[in-house]
Amino acid sequence: MSAMRHLLDLCKRRGFLFQSAEIHGGLRGAYDYGPLGVELKRNVSQEWWNSMVYQRSDVVGIDTAIITPPAVLKTSGHVDQFTDEMVDSRLSKERFRPDKAPALKLVDQDKVLPISAPDKVTAKVWEQDIRTQFAKGALITRKGKEILLQVERMEKDKIVLKRDNTSTTSEPTDLHIPYHGYVDPNSNSPFLTTSTRQLVDKTLHPSLTYLRPETAQGVFINYATVQRSHPHLKIPFGIAQIGKSFRNEIRLEHAIFRTPEFEQMELEFFVAPWQAEEQFESWRKFRMDWWKYYGRNHDRIRERPHAQDELAHYSSGCVDVEYLFPWGWGEVEGIANRGDFDLSKHSEATGIKLQYTDAILMQERQVREKATGVKETSVEVLAKERFTPHVVESSCGLNRAMLALMLDAMEVVDEQGKAIPFPGEGDNNNDANDTSIVSKGVRTIMKLHPRLAPVKVGIMPLISNNKDLVELCTGISQSLRQELQVNVSLETQSTTIGKRYYRMDEIGTPWCVTVDFESLQDRMVTIRERDTGEQRRVSAEEVVEIVRDGLRLHPRGSSSTSNQQ
Ligand code: GAP
């Protein structure tokens, strides 16, 4: 079984992640986060926010509207650059790009239009759909998995089909099929939906709004209002935002890796043009340190600089942070030097000046010019000079980050606690039939960083139906909840303590506390650590301090800070 399959099974079984609307057959690409998933997702975003906003004095947060007027996305270039034209085949329901699709193929001296179904059963269904919905009264035959439509003639933007004079249909027939120069690449079917671009162009109206494709534009259009309302924010400074974004993705893949609805954690850092390069390098390092702090397997995280022809229209430099997923390296975050593209474009479109200057910054520039031997700009010129800020961006997908961090934390061990690798790990050979990984005695430990763990402490009475034991457990869990505001789980199922420990390991709970009959006498309990399995007796009161200490945020770079095992 592949690591991904194993993780998705666990996610469903333990309540991290569910296919959305499953009881109605499910909706492809849509996922619901269960009680543990929502905790993990909140923790990942909280750790991001903490490092980007609370731990710094030069970044503030914002939360902007998801619905966005077309003017914003026209200005940003999204409408022209990113609206991939897409068309759905009305027979197969497959989606494809018309600019890459082939032209119509006719046979028998251009008199027959063959449509190929994947198999005979589907061909029968499609034939029925054509007869009853798409070309009522047309002359149609079927040969195995091919449906053959007789063609009367081709017109400039139409295929005119031959009428079946024996047809008894009394409904009005229209045998003029619109044709725009392409057909479904898999079947040669001309029965297609209108292209998304044509639909957008036709329906685009000032009162219509978009769902935003990135949170970044909300930041750019608020740059001036944030700066004015927080005059202490001097360049360089940043605005951070976490929120939902939406994209009309052609390919939906690997569960929450690529979905039409997802969440982003984005920072737009506004800098003077001469600071951009240095800030870009500094943010690259800062973000890689973040990933290494919360990840265990540092060899599965890397930076990949973009080649010149890969850069987005706004970007003058970009590196992707990539994680080694079970199917190969995949982007989890992009760090880009966006230049002054965004603020210049919004300024041009609105006529509102989005420029900046301040005396200290200009002095800094003079010192820099002196140090680098560049011809110094005079004090008089500097005093008048204003510039459009450049932007260094860090843009991370929250759902992707969560997926990467779960895969990174997941370890399958045998009865002796020895890690077992997944078959095909590191290559694309995900053998779904290989069940060796789920054989007897094999179990999963989710070695999440304690600050990310959805449940921080599992508290369990030795005997689940003993009132006194349960009461002491409730008391300890109340202290943890009140003093540390953390998620605690009271594990009162009537299974063995060992089984309850393993259930907690599987969801990544860093500590378990067991209350036994001796505890009732001396208020001493057993605390067990997830990664080592080590157990010790401590007083019930000490538990809060142990957990508090374990959740402490250590300074980055110190050897004890990393989650690497
Ligand atoms: N503001 C820049 C921007 O949006 P991007 O590379 O298009 O850049 C940034 O997206 C991050 O958002 C990606 O690295 C990825 O983690 C996440 N992301 C993008 N599209 C996604 C999708 N369809 N599903 C899940 N995450 C996605």
mmCIF file with all atom_site columns, N, CA and C and ligand atoms in Angstrom, residues 78 82 213-217 220 245-247 249 251-252 255-266 268 306 314 318 320-321 331-334 336 338 393-401, ligand 1:
data_model
loop_
_atom_site.group_PDB
_atom_site.id
_atom_site.type_symbol
_atom_site.label_atom_id
_atom_site.label_alt_id
_atom_site.label_comp_id
_atom_site.label_asym_id
_atom_site.label_entity_id
_atom_site.label_seq_id
_atom_site.pdbx_PDB_ins_code
_atom_site.Cartn_x
_atom_site.Cartn_y
_atom_site.Cartn_z
_atom_site.occupancy
_atom_site.B_iso_or_equiv
_atom_site.pdbx_formal_charge
_atom_site.auth_seq_id
_atom_site.auth_comp_id
_atom_site.auth_asym_id
_atom_site.auth_atom_id
_atom_site.pdbx_PDB_model_num
ATOM   1   N N   . HIS A 1 78  ? -4.724  38.644 -13.802 1.00 0.00 ? 78  HIS A N   1
ATOM   2   C CA  . HIS A 1 78  ? -5.270  37.291 -13.689 1.00 0.00 ? 78  HIS A CA  1
ATOM   3   C C   . HIS A 1 78  ? -6.285  36.983 -14.772 1.00 0.00 ? 78  HIS A C   1
ATOM   4   N N   . PHE A 1 82  ? -4.491  34.147 -16.680 1.00 0.00 ? 82  PHE A N   1
ATOM   5   C CA  . PHE A 1 82  ? -4.746  32.880 -15.999 1.00 0.00 ? 82  PHE A CA  1
ATOM   6   C C   . PHE A 1 82  ? -6.091  32.237 -16.298 1.00 0.00 ? 82  PHE A C   1
ATOM   7   N N   . PRO A 1 213 ? -8.468  34.276 -6.713  1.00 0.00 ? 213 PRO A N   1
ATOM   8   C CA  . PRO A 1 213 ? -7.595  33.136 -6.996  1.00 0.00 ? 213 PRO A CA  1
ATOM   9   C C   . PRO A 1 213 ? -6.350  33.118 -6.109  1.00 0.00 ? 213 PRO A C   1
ATOM   10  N N   . GLU A 1 214 ? -6.108  34.212 -5.370  1.00 0.00 ? 214 GLU A N   1
ATOM   11  C CA  . GLU A 1 214 ? -4.991  34.286 -4.419  1.00 0.00 ? 214 GLU A CA  1
ATOM   12  C C   . GLU A 1 214 ? -5.363  35.348 -3.388  1.00 0.00 ? 214 GLU A C   1
ATOM   13  N N   . THR A 1 215 ? -4.804  35.245 -2.182  1.00 0.00 ? 215 THR A N   1
ATOM   14  C CA  . THR A 1 215 ? -5.154  36.252 -1.168  1.00 0.00 ? 215 THR A CA  1
ATOM   15  C C   . THR A 1 215 ? -4.356  37.539 -1.387  1.00 0.00 ? 215 THR A C   1
ATOM   16  N N   . ALA A 1 216 ? -3.288  37.439 -2.188  1.00 0.00 ? 216 ALA A N   1
ATOM   17  C CA  . ALA A 1 216 ? -2.349  38.554 -2.345  1.00 0.00 ? 216 ALA A CA  1
ATOM   18  C C   . ALA A 1 216 ? -2.999  39.857 -2.818  1.00 0.00 ? 216 ALA A C   1
ATOM   19  N N   . GLN A 1 217 ? -3.952  39.752 -3.768  1.00 0.00 ? 217 GLN A N   1
ATOM   20  C CA  . GLN A 1 217 ? -4.516  40.997 -4.326  1.00 0.00 ? 217 GLN A CA  1
ATOM   21  C C   . GLN A 1 217 ? -5.245  41.809 -3.253  1.00 0.00 ? 217 GLN A C   1
ATOM   22  N N   . PHE A 1 220 ? -2.602  43.941 -1.745  1.00 0.00 ? 220 PHE A N   1
ATOM   23  C CA  . PHE A 1 220 ? -2.119  45.057 -2.564  1.00 0.00 ? 220 PHE A CA  1
ATOM   24  C C   . PHE A 1 220 ? -3.108  46.221 -2.585  1.00 0.00 ? 220 PHE A C   1
ATOM   25  N N   . SER A 1 245 ? -8.800  30.573 -1.268  1.00 0.00 ? 245 SER A N   1
ATOM   26  C CA  . SER A 1 245 ? -8.660  30.993 -2.662  1.00 0.00 ? 245 SER A CA  1
ATOM   27  C C   . SER A 1 245 ? -9.310  29.922 -3.530  1.00 0.00 ? 245 SER A C   1
ATOM   28  N N   . PHE A 1 246 ? -9.628  30.304 -4.739  1.00 0.00 ? 246 PHE A N   1
ATOM   29  C CA  . PHE A 1 246 ? -10.373 29.397 -5.625  1.00 0.00 ? 246 PHE A CA  1
ATOM   30  C C   . PHE A 1 246 ? -9.758  29.426 -7.016  1.00 0.00 ? 246 PHE A C   1
ATOM   31  N N   . ARG A 1 247 ? -9.616  28.268 -7.613  1.00 0.00 ? 247 ARG A N   1
ATOM   32  C CA  . ARG A 1 247 ? -9.095  28.215 -8.985  1.00 0.00 ? 247 ARG A CA  1
ATOM   33  C C   . ARG A 1 247 ? -9.811  27.146 -9.785  1.00 0.00 ? 247 ARG A C   1
ATOM   34  N N   . GLU A 1 249 ? -9.134  24.676 -11.583 1.00 0.00 ? 249 GLU A N   1
ATOM   35  C CA  . GLU A 1 249 ? -8.035  23.772 -11.946 1.00 0.00 ? 249 GLU A CA  1
ATOM   36  C C   . GLU A 1 249 ? -8.503  22.736 -12.967 1.00 0.00 ? 249 GLU A C   1
ATOM   37  N N   . ARG A 1 251 ? -6.612  19.978 -13.650 1.00 0.00 ? 251 ARG A N   1
ATOM   38  C CA  . ARG A 1 251 ? -6.257  18.703 -13.028 1.00 0.00 ? 251 ARG A CA  1
ATOM   39  C C   . ARG A 1 251 ? -6.469  18.798 -11.517 1.00 0.00 ? 251 ARG A C   1
ATOM   40  N N   . LEU A 1 252 ? -7.271  17.892 -10.977 1.00 0.00 ? 252 LEU A N   1
ATOM   41  C CA  . LEU A 1 252 ? -7.402  17.815 -9.521  1.00 0.00 ? 252 LEU A CA  1
ATOM   42  C C   . LEU A 1 252 ? -6.622  16.580 -9.138  1.00 0.00 ? 252 LEU A C   1
ATOM   43  N N   . ALA A 1 255 ? -5.614  14.094 -3.640  1.00 0.00 ? 255 ALA A N   1
ATOM   44  C CA  . ALA A 1 255 ? -6.497  14.562 -2.547  1.00 0.00 ? 255 ALA A CA  1
ATOM   45  C C   . ALA A 1 255 ? -6.367  16.073 -2.372  1.00 0.00 ? 255 ALA A C   1
ATOM   46  N N   . ILE A 1 256 ? -5.914  16.535 -1.193  1.00 0.00 ? 256 ILE A N   1
ATOM   47  C CA  . ILE A 1 256 ? -5.905  17.984 -0.943  1.00 0.00 ? 256 ILE A CA  1
ATOM   48  C C   . ILE A 1 256 ? -4.694  18.695 -1.546  1.00 0.00 ? 256 ILE A C   1
ATOM   49  N N   . PHE A 1 257 ? -3.872  17.978 -2.322  1.00 0.00 ? 257 PHE A N   1
ATOM   50  C CA  . PHE A 1 257 ? -2.709  18.646 -2.928  1.00 0.00 ? 257 PHE A CA  1
ATOM   51  C C   . PHE A 1 257 ? -3.161  19.711 -3.931  1.00 0.00 ? 257 PHE A C   1
ATOM   52  N N   . ARG A 1 258 ? -4.113  19.358 -4.788  1.00 0.00 ? 258 ARG A N   1
ATOM   53  C CA  . ARG A 1 258 ? -4.615  20.335 -5.771  1.00 0.00 ? 258 ARG A CA  1
ATOM   54  C C   . ARG A 1 258 ? -6.138  20.249 -5.809  1.00 0.00 ? 258 ARG A C   1
ATOM   55  N N   . THR A 1 259 ? -6.790  21.282 -5.338  1.00 0.00 ? 259 THR A N   1
ATOM   56  C CA  . THR A 1 259 ? -8.254  21.321 -5.282  1.00 0.00 ? 259 THR A CA  1
ATOM   57  C C   . THR A 1 259 ? -8.718  22.685 -5.800  1.00 0.00 ? 259 THR A C   1
ATOM   58  N N   . PRO A 1 260 ? -9.995  22.800 -6.206  1.00 0.00 ? 260 PRO A N   1
ATOM   59  C CA  . PRO A 1 260 ? -10.458 24.106 -6.684  1.00 0.00 ? 260 PRO A CA  1
ATOM   60  C C   . PRO A 1 260 ? -10.594 25.122 -5.548  1.00 0.00 ? 260 PRO A C   1
ATOM   61  N N   . GLU A 1 261 ? -10.884 24.638 -4.347  1.00 0.00 ? 261 GLU A N   1
ATOM   62  C CA  . GLU A 1 261 ? -11.020 25.505 -3.174  1.00 0.00 ? 261 GLU A CA  1
ATOM   63  C C   . GLU A 1 261 ? -9.905  25.141 -2.218  1.00 0.00 ? 261 GLU A C   1
ATOM   64  N N   . PHE A 1 262 ? -9.096  26.108 -1.830  1.00 0.00 ? 262 PHE A N   1
ATOM   65  C CA  . PHE A 1 262 ? -7.987  25.798 -0.926  1.00 0.00 ? 262 PHE A CA  1
ATOM   66  C C   . PHE A 1 262 ? -7.652  27.039 -0.107  1.00 0.00 ? 262 PHE A C   1
ATOM   67  N N   . GLU A 1 263 ? -6.718  26.871 0.835   1.00 0.00 ? 263 GLU A N   1
ATOM   68  C CA  . GLU A 1 263 ? -6.353  28.027 1.667   1.00 0.00 ? 263 GLU A CA  1
ATOM   69  C C   . GLU A 1 263 ? -4.897  28.395 1.446   1.00 0.00 ? 263 GLU A C   1
ATOM   70  N N   . GLN A 1 264 ? -4.656  29.694 1.484   1.00 0.00 ? 264 GLN A N   1
ATOM   71  C CA  . GLN A 1 264 ? -3.282  30.164 1.325   1.00 0.00 ? 264 GLN A CA  1
ATOM   72  C C   . GLN A 1 264 ? -2.832  30.930 2.563   1.00 0.00 ? 264 GLN A C   1
ATOM   73  N N   . MET A 1 265 ? -1.539  30.882 2.809   1.00 0.00 ? 265 MET A N   1
ATOM   74  C CA  . MET A 1 265 ? -0.928  31.698 3.864   1.00 0.00 ? 265 MET A CA  1
ATOM   75  C C   . MET A 1 265 ? 0.087   32.559 3.112   1.00 0.00 ? 265 MET A C   1
ATOM   76  N N   . GLU A 1 266 ? -0.222  33.842 2.980   1.00 0.00 ? 266 GLU A N   1
ATOM   77  C CA  . GLU A 1 266 ? 0.621   34.687 2.127   1.00 0.00 ? 266 GLU A CA  1
ATOM   78  C C   . GLU A 1 266 ? 1.145   35.900 2.886   1.00 0.00 ? 266 GLU A C   1
ATOM   79  N N   . GLU A 1 268 ? 3.016   39.565 1.930   1.00 0.00 ? 268 GLU A N   1
ATOM   80  C CA  . GLU A 1 268 ? 3.522   40.512 0.937   1.00 0.00 ? 268 GLU A CA  1
ATOM   81  C C   . GLU A 1 268 ? 4.404   41.484 1.715   1.00 0.00 ? 268 GLU A C   1
ATOM   82  N N   . HIS A 1 306 ? 13.202  28.970 -9.983  1.00 0.00 ? 306 HIS A N   1
ATOM   83  C CA  . HIS A 1 306 ? 12.490  28.911 -11.269 1.00 0.00 ? 306 HIS A CA  1
ATOM   84  C C   . HIS A 1 306 ? 13.425  29.286 -12.414 1.00 0.00 ? 306 HIS A C   1
ATOM   85  N N   . TYR A 1 314 ? 4.405   38.560 -13.327 1.00 0.00 ? 314 TYR A N   1
ATOM   86  C CA  . TYR A 1 314 ? 4.770   39.661 -12.437 1.00 0.00 ? 314 TYR A CA  1
ATOM   87  C C   . TYR A 1 314 ? 6.139   39.490 -11.801 1.00 0.00 ? 314 TYR A C   1
ATOM   88  N N   . CYS A 1 318 ? 12.039  33.750 -8.517  1.00 0.00 ? 318 CYS A N   1
ATOM   89  C CA  . CYS A 1 318 ? 11.136  32.925 -7.704  1.00 0.00 ? 318 CYS A CA  1
ATOM   90  C C   . CYS A 1 318 ? 11.818  31.609 -7.349  1.00 0.00 ? 318 CYS A C   1
ATOM   91  N N   . ASP A 1 320 ? 10.695  27.842 -5.551  1.00 0.00 ? 320 ASP A N   1
ATOM   92  C CA  . ASP A 1 320 ? 9.655   27.020 -4.952  1.00 0.00 ? 320 ASP A CA  1
ATOM   93  C C   . ASP A 1 320 ? 10.271  26.267 -3.786  1.00 0.00 ? 320 ASP A C   1
ATOM   94  N N   . VAL A 1 321 ? 9.505   26.170 -2.703  1.00 0.00 ? 321 VAL A N   1
ATOM   95  C CA  . VAL A 1 321 ? 9.887   25.213 -1.672  1.00 0.00 ? 321 VAL A CA  1
ATOM   96  C C   . VAL A 1 321 ? 9.162   23.935 -2.066  1.00 0.00 ? 321 VAL A C   1
ATOM   97  N N   . GLU A 1 331 ? 5.503   21.300 -5.298  1.00 0.00 ? 331 GLU A N   1
ATOM   98  C CA  . GLU A 1 331 ? 5.603   22.638 -4.685  1.00 0.00 ? 331 GLU A CA  1
ATOM   99  C C   . GLU A 1 331 ? 4.673   22.770 -3.480  1.00 0.00 ? 331 GLU A C   1
ATOM   100 N N   . VAL A 1 332 ? 5.207   23.306 -2.389  1.00 0.00 ? 332 VAL A N   1
ATOM   101 C CA  . VAL A 1 332 ? 4.344   23.619 -1.251  1.00 0.00 ? 332 VAL A CA  1
ATOM   102 C C   . VAL A 1 332 ? 4.288   25.126 -1.001  1.00 0.00 ? 332 VAL A C   1
ATOM   103 N N   . GLU A 1 333 ? 5.277   25.828 -1.529  1.00 0.00 ? 333 GLU A N   1
ATOM   104 C CA  . GLU A 1 333 ? 5.329   27.276 -1.293  1.00 0.00 ? 333 GLU A CA  1
ATOM   105 C C   . GLU A 1 333 ? 6.149   27.932 -2.389  1.00 0.00 ? 333 GLU A C   1
ATOM   106 N N   . GLY A 1 334 ? 5.790   29.174 -2.711  1.00 0.00 ? 334 GLY A N   1
ATOM   107 C CA  . GLY A 1 334 ? 6.597   29.932 -3.670  1.00 0.00 ? 334 GLY A CA  1
ATOM   108 C C   . GLY A 1 334 ? 7.067   31.212 -2.989  1.00 0.00 ? 334 GLY A C   1
ATOM   109 N N   . ALA A 1 336 ? 8.672   34.787 -4.066  1.00 0.00 ? 336 ALA A N   1
ATOM   110 C CA  . ALA A 1 336 ? 8.882   35.514 -5.333  1.00 0.00 ? 336 ALA A CA  1
ATOM   111 C C   . ALA A 1 336 ? 9.277   36.956 -5.090  1.00 0.00 ? 336 ALA A C   1
ATOM   112 N N   . ARG A 1 338 ? 8.433   40.096 -6.670  1.00 0.00 ? 338 ARG A N   1
ATOM   113 C CA  . ARG A 1 338 ? 7.404   40.529 -7.622  1.00 0.00 ? 338 ARG A CA  1
ATOM   114 C C   . ARG A 1 338 ? 7.671   41.911 -8.193  1.00 0.00 ? 338 ARG A C   1
ATOM   115 N N   . GLU A 1 393 ? 7.337   38.211 -1.891  1.00 0.00 ? 393 GLU A N   1
ATOM   116 C CA  . GLU A 1 393 ? 6.167   37.451 -1.449  1.00 0.00 ? 393 GLU A CA  1
ATOM   117 C C   . GLU A 1 393 ? 6.551   36.041 -1.002  1.00 0.00 ? 393 GLU A C   1
ATOM   118 N N   . SER A 1 394 ? 5.905   35.608 0.083   1.00 0.00 ? 394 SER A N   1
ATOM   119 C CA  . SER A 1 394 ? 5.988   34.181 0.443   1.00 0.00 ? 394 SER A CA  1
ATOM   120 C C   . SER A 1 394 ? 4.555   33.655 0.405   1.00 0.00 ? 394 SER A C   1
ATOM   121 N N   . SER A 1 395 ? 4.314   32.656 -0.434  1.00 0.00 ? 395 SER A N   1
ATOM   122 C CA  . SER A 1 395 ? 2.941   32.181 -0.634  1.00 0.00 ? 395 SER A CA  1
ATOM   123 C C   . SER A 1 395 ? 2.893   30.669 -0.441  1.00 0.00 ? 395 SER A C   1
ATOM   124 N N   . CYS A 1 396 ? 2.228   30.259 0.621   1.00 0.00 ? 396 CYS A N   1
ATOM   125 C CA  . CYS A 1 396 ? 2.243   28.847 1.008   1.00 0.00 ? 396 CYS A CA  1
ATOM   126 C C   . CYS A 1 396 ? 0.813   28.305 1.017   1.00 0.00 ? 396 CYS A C   1
ATOM   127 N N   . GLY A 1 397 ? 0.617   27.120 0.482   1.00 0.00 ? 397 GLY A N   1
ATOM   128 C CA  . GLY A 1 397 ? -0.707  26.493 0.506   1.00 0.00 ? 397 GLY A CA  1
ATOM   129 C C   . GLY A 1 397 ? -0.903  25.794 1.844   1.00 0.00 ? 397 GLY A C   1
ATOM   130 N N   . LEU A 1 398 ? -1.951  26.181 2.564   1.00 0.00 ? 398 LEU A N   1
ATOM   131 C CA  . LEU A 1 398 ? -2.168  25.588 3.897   1.00 0.00 ? 398 LEU A CA  1
ATOM   132 C C   . LEU A 1 398 ? -2.496  24.101 3.806   1.00 0.00 ? 398 LEU A C   1
ATOM   133 N N   . ASN A 1 399 ? -3.372  23.737 2.868   1.00 0.00 ? 399 ASN A N   1
ATOM   134 C CA  . ASN A 1 399 ? -3.772  22.334 2.762   1.00 0.00 ? 399 ASN A CA  1
ATOM   135 C C   . ASN A 1 399 ? -2.596  21.478 2.313   1.00 0.00 ? 399 ASN A C   1
ATOM   136 N N   . ARG A 1 400 ? -1.818  22.026 1.373   1.00 0.00 ? 400 ARG A N   1
ATOM   137 C CA  . ARG A 1 400 ? -0.631  21.293 0.911   1.00 0.00 ? 400 ARG A CA  1
ATOM   138 C C   . ARG A 1 400 ? 0.388   21.155 2.023   1.00 0.00 ? 400 ARG A C   1
ATOM   139 N N   . ALA A 1 401 ? 0.540   22.223 2.808   1.00 0.00 ? 401 ALA A N   1
ATOM   140 C CA  . ALA A 1 401 ? 1.500   22.177 3.918   1.00 0.00 ? 401 ALA A CA  1
ATOM   141 C C   . ALA A 1 401 ? 1.070   21.085 4.898   1.00 0.00 ? 401 ALA A C   1
HETATM 142 N N1  . GAP B 2 .   ? 0.238   34.785 -4.772  1.00 0.00 ? 1   GAP B N1  1
HETATM 143 C C1  . GAP B 2 .   ? 1.064   33.859 -5.448  1.00 0.00 ? 1   GAP B C1  1
HETATM 144 C C2  . GAP B 2 .   ? 0.424   32.560 -5.667  1.00 0.00 ? 1   GAP B C2  1
HETATM 145 O O1  . GAP B 2 .   ? -0.760  32.392 -5.449  1.00 0.00 ? 1   GAP B O1  1
HETATM 146 P P1  . GAP B 2 .   ? 0.914   30.123 -6.504  1.00 0.00 ? 1   GAP B P1  1
HETATM 147 O O2  . GAP B 2 .   ? 2.225   29.432 -6.756  1.00 0.00 ? 1   GAP B O2  1
HETATM 148 O O3  . GAP B 2 .   ? -0.073  30.115 -7.575  1.00 0.00 ? 1   GAP B O3  1
HETATM 149 O O4  . GAP B 2 .   ? 1.294   31.610 -6.084  1.00 0.00 ? 1   GAP B O4  1
HETATM 150 C C3  . GAP B 2 .   ? 0.964   29.520 -3.963  1.00 0.00 ? 1   GAP B C3  1
HETATM 151 O O5  . GAP B 2 .   ? 0.263   29.503 -5.185  1.00 0.00 ? 1   GAP B O5  1
HETATM 152 C C4  . GAP B 2 .   ? 0.749   28.237 -3.208  1.00 0.00 ? 1   GAP B C4  1
HETATM 153 O O6  . GAP B 2 .   ? -0.647  27.971 -3.083  1.00 0.00 ? 1   GAP B O6  1
HETATM 154 C C5  . GAP B 2 .   ? 1.322   26.993 -3.903  1.00 0.00 ? 1   GAP B C5  1
HETATM 155 O O7  . GAP B 2 .   ? 2.688   26.826 -3.577  1.00 0.00 ? 1   GAP B O7  1
HETATM 156 C C6  . GAP B 2 .   ? 0.476   25.886 -3.309  1.00 0.00 ? 1   GAP B C6  1
HETATM 157 O O8  . GAP B 2 .   ? 1.001   25.492 -2.053  1.00 0.00 ? 1   GAP B O8  1
HETATM 158 C C7  . GAP B 2 .   ? -0.864  26.567 -3.079  1.00 0.00 ? 1   GAP B C7  1
HETATM 159 N N2  . GAP B 2 .   ? -1.805  26.219 -4.176  1.00 0.00 ? 1   GAP B N2  1
HETATM 160 C C8  . GAP B 2 .   ? -1.908  26.780 -5.391  1.00 0.00 ? 1   GAP B C8  1
HETATM 161 N N3  . GAP B 2 .   ? -2.904  26.211 -6.105  1.00 0.00 ? 1   GAP B N3  1
HETATM 162 C C9  . GAP B 2 .   ? -3.451  25.261 -5.310  1.00 0.00 ? 1   GAP B C9  1
HETATM 163 C C10 . GAP B 2 .   ? -4.532  24.328 -5.457  1.00 0.00 ? 1   GAP B C10 1
HETATM 164 N N4  . GAP B 2 .   ? -5.276  24.279 -6.551  1.00 0.00 ? 1   GAP B N4  1
HETATM 165 N N5  . GAP B 2 .   ? -4.807  23.486 -4.435  1.00 0.00 ? 1   GAP B N5  1
HETATM 166 C C11 . GAP B 2 .   ? -4.084  23.533 -3.287  1.00 0.00 ? 1   GAP B C11 1
HETATM 167 N N6  . GAP B 2 .   ? -3.071  24.402 -3.085  1.00 0.00 ? 1   GAP B N6  1
HETATM 168 C C12 . GAP B 2 .   ? -2.744  25.258 -4.072  1.00 0.00 ? 1   GAP B C12 1
#
